[in-house]
Amino acid sequence: MSRLKILTEHINKPEITGIEGYIKNGGYRSVEKALKKMQPDEVTEEVKKSGLRGRGGAGFPTGMKWSFIFKGSDKPRYLLCNADESEPGTFKDRLLMEKIPHLLVEGMIVSSFALGVRTAYIYIRGEYMYIMHILQQAIDEAYAKGYLGENVLGSSYSLDLHVHPGGGAYICGEETALIESLEGKRGNPRIKPPFPAVEGLWGCPTIVNNVETICKVPFIINEGGEAYAKIGIGASTGTKLISACGNINKPGVYEIELGVPVEEFIYSDEYCGGIKGGKQLKALVPGGSSVPILPQRLITTTAKGEPRLMSYESLADGGFATGSMLGSGGFIVFDEDQCVVRNTWNFSRFYHHESCGQCSPCREGTGWMEKILHRLEHGHGRMEDIDLLWDVQRKIEGNTICPFGDAAAWPVAAAIRHFRDEFEWHVLQPQEATRRNYGMGRSAEPIEQVTV
Amino acid sequence: MIETKNITFSPERLAQVQTLIKRYPEGKQKSAILPILHLAQKDFGWISVEVMDYVAGLLDIQHIEVYEVATFYTMFHVHPVGKNVLEVCRTGPCMLVGSDNIVKYLEQKLNIQDGETTPDGMFTIKTVECLGACGYAPMMQVGEKYHEFLTEEKIDQLLEAFRQNATQL
Ligand SMILES: Cc1cc2nc3c(=O)[nH]c(=O)nc-3n(C[C@H](O)[C@H](O)[C@H](O)COP(=O)(O)O)c2cc1C
Ligand code: SF4
Ligand code: FES
């Protein structure tokens, strides 16, 4: 595997946060190139050729999304950068914005140029306030150097870029909720269609892209879409930031070339460095809290017995029966001492807490799931609760305004699918279940519920 | 706890508010509501009804439009809080590495429960959902700052530092 770093090559250089240091290391070349040598559609064309897929979670092809922007009216168009980063397990965009803020500013300029956007916003979660100040500083520097504002670099193109803080609501990561929030309202997702590319912010054509997606654009413009497409594996082109956490030796953010084997990612010293304390690997949530959890036997190999790779296709191999999703790259590793019921309850509480409350299956269903799981975890569960839980999650999935409902249902479904024996043990041995964890499925020594 | 009488921004803040409003097209000044509520919380400590009404006035929108927003977004304290709000992440990845113990330790040490404020008004404990620091867990946010890889010793030091800082003020 090559060790190509597209986003993070210069990230540890202290001078890189300032515009001078950033330019010295090759920054803002893509703005020069796009504005002076390319037409907007040519920029979009390169992004299409690159095979770049959205890094916010869904993996939708970015170039194709851009080509949907409605050009048939004289309404202004908007580009919104999604820096809400609230999916549990995900902390990658934070690294980019904190360490190399000009990369995002550069990406926003080139992307806005491609889309014919004159005003763009970075919507950043409110808790990242200290990062918002870093971004604001970078934006101010870019204005002073003529990369933003009227007639960028003496061209006829003008662009304003602003940062906008959220207020602590996971749902505002959903693109239409983000738009509502930016309009100064509650973050209630909108019914689609109309899609934002036609009717988004203030009723105008709008594209929403994740921070990491936008940060890939400068490389694609500098080196060409084909060069980017050569990196990675199959339809999973390029590199991906993976934020690794849980019970591993080296939690942190890693830029990998897509296609690295999961086994290598977990155990090699270059990445996670293995399971902490030499314990056994029990389960993995590979792409943020919303994606299905995988049990040990399906982590490093697929159901077909092939090595599982870090790519959109391989992680999804087997569908939800035996696979999961790359999602946002929030890679959560569970060791043998972790309780799947407890974790599923924790996630359900999260989704219940964060539901915007507009649709009843989501608002009520997440509440029921939390209650049932709480009961199971705390030793008051009944055997029929497991089927009830399955039933509730099934009734949420696919029956809601936005994909939040699915995101709340999938983790519950996958936990029951793969760890039903552990749920049953909680019902059959309620006393024991409050004292110790199920472990790998064998009888383990009593251990504390929480490991420090 | 900070009393919320005389709710008015300083002239510098008011200038800042005008700059914020200009970021959005004419007539779309309502968009500045979240940035302004953050400033208000910084200055007034918490978002009382008086603060919401004041913000509505600044933006020339209905009071209810501010109430809806301030109560939807969890970062805004709509009740009085202590000087230092200890926002401890309790979500899955943090729980895997011991956030429950951190909450328990804080509760014991400060002799209050999650959601409560110490009688001297110094500390509030508030458990929150994932703050995007899952790899540096357990963690808590206090003001704008993230405190990561928390241990009991580290918490002792932090609480002490917050207390020291308070006596200097
Ligand atoms: C409940 C929910 C939460 C989401 N949270 C985020 C988020 O925090 N950051 C993000 O970039 N995308 C998030 N998304 C995906 C966005 O809706 C959108 O697809 C994405 O920002 C598009 O950008 P991309 O194509 O560059 O990935 C979320 C989606 C849902 C349904
Ligand atoms: S699915 Fe949930 S979060 Fe999405 S709109 Fe419906 S209630 Fe709101
Ligand atoms: S789960 Fe605690 S910061 Fe993400």
XYZ file of C-alpha atoms in Angstrom, chain A residues 78 88-89 91 94 121 125-129 133 136 162-168 172 181-187 202 245 247 251 332-334 338 342 346-347 349-350 353-354 450-452, chain B residues 22-25 28 30-35 38 42 65 68-69 71-76 90-93 95-101 129-136 141 144 146 148-149:
92
model
C -25.116 28.721 -2.414
C -20.663 9.658 17.372
C -17.243 8.218 16.588
C -13.784 13.535 14.770
C -12.033 18.820 13.343
C -21.040 29.375 4.356
C -21.109 22.730 15.178
C -21.339 25.250 18.018
C -19.152 23.202 20.321
C -16.264 23.727 17.880
C -16.286 27.452 18.718
C -12.100 31.326 15.488
C -12.318 33.016 10.798
C -18.548 33.090 6.170
C -18.555 30.720 9.120
C -21.750 30.048 11.013
C -21.996 28.218 14.347
C -24.666 25.672 15.186
C -26.105 25.260 18.645
C -25.598 21.635 19.591
C -28.368 19.807 11.889
C -30.751 26.039 10.971
C -28.773 28.456 8.825
C -32.024 30.279 8.130
C -32.270 30.837 11.880
C -34.865 28.198 12.674
C -35.127 24.920 14.536
C -33.254 22.138 12.766
C -33.709 30.767 1.186
C -11.568 5.290 18.796
C -10.462 0.157 22.936
C -6.813 6.280 18.877
C -15.318 2.409 16.925
C -13.539 -0.670 18.276
C -14.974 -2.793 21.102
C -17.687 -4.308 26.358
C -25.299 -1.366 27.101
C -26.439 4.277 24.939
C -26.805 4.859 21.188
C -30.610 7.237 24.150
C -28.490 9.413 21.872
C -32.275 12.783 22.619
C -31.413 14.075 19.151
C -16.874 0.324 32.835
C -13.182 -0.057 32.157
C -10.967 2.941 32.716
C -24.419 41.672 7.206
C -23.277 38.134 6.446
C -26.766 37.261 5.296
C -28.821 38.783 2.497
C -32.584 37.393 6.161
C -32.933 36.058 11.302
C -30.041 33.837 10.220
C -27.838 35.609 12.749
C -29.861 34.197 15.628
C -27.498 31.355 16.617
C -24.299 33.417 16.474
C -23.831 32.421 21.582
C -21.156 34.497 26.850
C -39.001 32.809 16.862
C -38.263 28.125 19.534
C -34.625 28.262 18.605
C -35.025 25.797 23.428
C -34.245 23.512 20.465
C -30.468 23.795 20.604
C -28.950 22.122 23.648
C -25.961 24.429 23.944
C -28.141 27.215 25.265
C -21.479 10.377 27.786
C -21.940 8.896 24.309
C -20.838 5.359 23.271
C -17.169 5.854 22.327
C -18.429 5.303 27.558
C -16.188 2.551 26.156
C -13.226 4.163 27.846
C -14.815 5.179 31.108
C -16.916 8.352 30.847
C -19.415 6.898 33.374
C -16.680 6.835 35.973
C -23.699 13.898 23.617
C -20.661 13.274 21.420
C -18.451 16.351 21.090
C -16.216 15.059 18.307
C -13.373 14.061 20.594
C -14.084 10.332 20.775
C -10.449 9.338 20.238
C -9.272 11.554 23.069
C -15.846 20.754 27.528
C -14.793 26.846 24.663
C -11.852 20.766 25.398
C -9.312 15.356 26.955
C -7.909 12.038 28.242
